[in-house]
Amino acid sequence: MSGRGGFAPEPEFGANEFGVQADLIAVLVAIKDNMPNVLTLDDTDALPAGPLEPEHRSLQSGMRSWVERTTRHPLNHVEQLYTFADRDRDRAEGTKRSISISYLALTRLIPDETGWSSWYRYFPWEDQREENGRRSTARLVELLTEWCGQVPAPLSQARRQRLTINFGLERWDEELVLQRYELLYEAGLVAEAGYPAVTGTGHSMPRDHRRILATGIARLRARIKYRPVFFELMPDSFTLLQLQLTVEALAGVLLHKQNFRRLIESQALIEDTGAITTSGPGRPAKIFRFRREVLAARQVAGSKLPLMRSI
């Protein structure tokens, strides 16, 4: 984390009594056209957010209630991310200090619904599946290398070490989404830092919403390596190719086809429905469904599910 602040302890419901505004913010994720999409409201690039109300039985129930009521989306997997309480999260003068209690939630996207955008709109360098994403990363590395050289050693050396680790100069780590964004923020390359945005650094978001989104992406990328939560984004039936494309979209990296299929099948989490695809190019493909009862049994036993394998 940079010196701009950190995560605060989870607030009590009475926090508003002390002049601190508490907001519930949802990173609501769905898959559309092999892209991870997030819901934003009112054409502002803002994540869904609402105040913490006294009648909410818990933070999670409050978030679920608010999101489902305002977006009419039933939520599948839900988990808390972090509580953000930076003093500079809103640059407007006279703004009361507030905290953001953020949650990650997964749902299934209704076709042709508005209000959804690819999360790579905000983090184009995070999509390492395509050449455009890799070019964006290379350009940012150039700019950050210049930034590293603007200070004397040993500070310059420390900056270069962070650049090497976070931007994968030796090995790309798809989970370091927040660290990469924070480095760009510190270097003044993103609009949220108060400087003109640099081309290729994605669309800005209000207040600290892009930082919260980065946290949600990183959490989901970590989660799919040992819990198959990506099934919560899938339709009731799917092909193995559709499943792989979904996991690749979330991770932002390409996976080895045969290794992925062997790993999925070895976990016995899917079963053949007996149906096959009847449209589209190529050979007909088998259609599978998720065996949710198997996952429930393994959760009780505390089993880990290492489902991610990069090329």
PDB file of N, CA, C and O in Angstrom, residues 12 32 58 64 124 136 153-155 169 184 188 208 211-212 217-218 235 241 268 278 303 308 311:
ATOM      1  N   GLU A  12     -18.709   0.348  13.700  1.00  0.00           N
ATOM      2  CA  GLU A  12     -19.955  -0.038  14.333  1.00  0.00           C
ATOM      3  C   GLU A  12     -21.104   0.672  13.639  1.00  0.00           C
ATOM      4  O   GLU A  12     -20.936   1.685  12.962  1.00  0.00           O
ATOM      5  N   LYS A  32     -20.353 -11.231 -19.671  1.00  0.00           N
ATOM      6  CA  LYS A  32     -21.093 -11.014 -20.913  1.00  0.00           C
ATOM      7  C   LYS A  32     -20.110 -11.000 -22.068  1.00  0.00           C
ATOM      8  O   LYS A  32     -19.100 -10.279 -22.024  1.00  0.00           O
ATOM      9  N   SER A  58     -27.194  -6.665   9.545  1.00  0.00           N
ATOM     10  CA  SER A  58     -25.749  -6.790   9.446  1.00  0.00           C
ATOM     11  C   SER A  58     -25.284  -6.015   8.227  1.00  0.00           C
ATOM     12  O   SER A  58     -26.097  -5.612   7.381  1.00  0.00           O
ATOM     13  N   ARG A  64     -26.735  -6.497   0.580  1.00  0.00           N
ATOM     14  CA  ARG A  64     -27.545  -7.356  -0.288  1.00  0.00           C
ATOM     15  C   ARG A  64     -28.919  -6.737  -0.521  1.00  0.00           C
ATOM     16  O   ARG A  64     -29.421  -6.688  -1.641  1.00  0.00           O
ATOM     17  N   PRO A 124      -7.238  -1.400 -18.477  1.00  0.00           N
ATOM     18  CA  PRO A 124      -6.922  -2.067 -19.753  1.00  0.00           C
ATOM     19  C   PRO A 124      -5.664  -2.914 -19.690  1.00  0.00           C
ATOM     20  O   PRO A 124      -5.556  -3.919 -20.399  1.00  0.00           O
ATOM     21  N   SER A 136      -0.541  -2.002 -23.635  1.00  0.00           N
ATOM     22  CA  SER A 136      -0.840  -1.033 -22.584  1.00  0.00           C
ATOM     23  C   SER A 136       0.113  -1.203 -21.408  1.00  0.00           C
ATOM     24  O   SER A 136       0.637  -0.219 -20.864  1.00  0.00           O
ATOM     25  N   ALA A 153      18.999   7.492  -5.675  1.00  0.00           N
ATOM     26  CA  ALA A 153      19.090   6.207  -4.984  1.00  0.00           C
ATOM     27  C   ALA A 153      19.193   6.504  -3.483  1.00  0.00           C
ATOM     28  O   ALA A 153      19.706   7.554  -3.088  1.00  0.00           O
ATOM     29  N   PRO A 154      18.692   5.635  -2.578  1.00  0.00           N
ATOM     30  CA  PRO A 154      18.139   4.302  -2.857  1.00  0.00           C
ATOM     31  C   PRO A 154      16.641   4.310  -3.151  1.00  0.00           C
ATOM     32  O   PRO A 154      16.057   3.251  -3.402  1.00  0.00           O
ATOM     33  N   LEU A 155      15.987   5.507  -3.117  1.00  0.00           N
ATOM     34  CA  LEU A 155      14.554   5.563  -3.393  1.00  0.00           C
ATOM     35  C   LEU A 155      14.255   5.078  -4.801  1.00  0.00           C
ATOM     36  O   LEU A 155      13.278   4.374  -5.046  1.00  0.00           O
ATOM     37  N   LEU A 169       7.779  -7.806 -14.656  1.00  0.00           N
ATOM     38  CA  LEU A 169       8.957  -7.777 -15.509  1.00  0.00           C
ATOM     39  C   LEU A 169       9.695  -9.107 -15.473  1.00  0.00           C
ATOM     40  O   LEU A 169      10.457  -9.425 -16.388  1.00  0.00           O
ATOM     41  N   LEU A 184       0.579   3.333 -10.049  1.00  0.00           N
ATOM     42  CA  LEU A 184       0.217   4.332 -11.040  1.00  0.00           C
ATOM     43  C   LEU A 184      -0.307   5.602 -10.371  1.00  0.00           C
ATOM     44  O   LEU A 184      -0.029   6.717 -10.824  1.00  0.00           O
ATOM     45  N   GLY A 188       1.339   9.500 -10.286  1.00  0.00           N
ATOM     46  CA  GLY A 188       0.545  10.572 -10.873  1.00  0.00           C
ATOM     47  C   GLY A 188       0.086  10.297 -12.283  1.00  0.00           C
ATOM     48  O   GLY A 188      -0.161  11.228 -13.059  1.00  0.00           O
ATOM     49  N   ASP A 208     -13.035   6.921  -4.452  1.00  0.00           N
ATOM     50  CA  ASP A 208     -12.074   5.810  -4.423  1.00  0.00           C
ATOM     51  C   ASP A 208     -12.624   4.557  -5.084  1.00  0.00           C
ATOM     52  O   ASP A 208     -12.170   3.453  -4.822  1.00  0.00           O
ATOM     53  N   ARG A 211     -10.194   2.221  -6.934  1.00  0.00           N
ATOM     54  CA  ARG A 211      -9.370   1.485  -5.975  1.00  0.00           C
ATOM     55  C   ARG A 211     -10.161   0.310  -5.394  1.00  0.00           C
ATOM     56  O   ARG A 211      -9.625  -0.786  -5.207  1.00  0.00           O
ATOM     57  N   ILE A 212     -11.432   0.536  -5.104  1.00  0.00           N
ATOM     58  CA  ILE A 212     -12.283  -0.534  -4.586  1.00  0.00           C
ATOM     59  C   ILE A 212     -12.480  -1.618  -5.646  1.00  0.00           C
ATOM     60  O   ILE A 212     -12.440  -2.819  -5.346  1.00  0.00           O
ATOM     61  N   ILE A 217     -11.388  -7.082  -8.026  1.00  0.00           N
ATOM     62  CA  ILE A 217     -10.812  -7.916  -9.086  1.00  0.00           C
ATOM     63  C   ILE A 217      -9.737  -8.830  -8.513  1.00  0.00           C
ATOM     64  O   ILE A 217      -9.691 -10.027  -8.796  1.00  0.00           O
ATOM     65  N   ALA A 218      -8.861  -8.257  -7.698  1.00  0.00           N
ATOM     66  CA  ALA A 218      -7.782  -9.044  -7.093  1.00  0.00           C
ATOM     67  C   ALA A 218      -8.343 -10.156  -6.219  1.00  0.00           C
ATOM     68  O   ALA A 218      -7.855 -11.297  -6.253  1.00  0.00           O
ATOM     69  N   PRO A 235     -24.333 -19.864 -16.797  1.00  0.00           N
ATOM     70  CA  PRO A 235     -25.722 -20.305 -16.934  1.00  0.00           C
ATOM     71  C   PRO A 235     -25.877 -21.713 -16.379  1.00  0.00           C
ATOM     72  O   PRO A 235     -24.892 -22.359 -16.007  1.00  0.00           O
ATOM     73  N   LEU A 241     -15.635 -25.182 -23.188  1.00  0.00           N
ATOM     74  CA  LEU A 241     -15.012 -24.004 -23.774  1.00  0.00           C
ATOM     75  C   LEU A 241     -15.585 -22.730 -23.149  1.00  0.00           C
ATOM     76  O   LEU A 241     -14.832 -21.804 -22.823  1.00  0.00           O
ATOM     77  N   ALA A 268     -14.579 -33.497 -10.356  1.00  0.00           N
ATOM     78  CA  ALA A 268     -15.947 -34.050 -10.378  1.00  0.00           C
ATOM     79  C   ALA A 268     -16.997 -33.002 -10.023  1.00  0.00           C
ATOM     80  O   ALA A 268     -18.023 -33.313  -9.419  1.00  0.00           O
ATOM     81  N   THR A 278     -25.956 -27.503 -30.928  1.00  0.00           N
ATOM     82  CA  THR A 278     -26.476 -27.757 -32.270  1.00  0.00           C
ATOM     83  C   THR A 278     -26.269 -26.577 -33.202  1.00  0.00           C
ATOM     84  O   THR A 278     -26.722 -26.605 -34.344  1.00  0.00           O
ATOM     85  N   SER A 303     -12.029 -29.023   2.002  1.00  0.00           N
ATOM     86  CA  SER A 303     -11.121 -29.304   0.897  1.00  0.00           C
ATOM     87  C   SER A 303     -10.788 -28.029   0.130  1.00  0.00           C
ATOM     88  O   SER A 303     -11.594 -27.117   0.033  1.00  0.00           O
ATOM     89  N   MET A 308      -6.809 -23.087 -10.843  1.00  0.00           N
ATOM     90  CA  MET A 308      -6.145 -22.217 -11.796  1.00  0.00           C
ATOM     91  C   MET A 308      -4.782 -22.746 -12.182  1.00  0.00           C
ATOM     92  O   MET A 308      -3.976 -23.095 -11.343  1.00  0.00           O
ATOM     93  N   ILE A 311      -0.682 -20.816 -18.440  1.00  0.00           N
ATOM     94  CA  ILE A 311       0.219 -21.431 -19.422  1.00  0.00           C
ATOM     95  C   ILE A 311       1.647 -21.268 -18.948  1.00  0.00           C
ATOM     96  O   ILE A 311       2.033 -20.195 -18.512  1.00  0.00           O
TER      97      ILE A 311
END
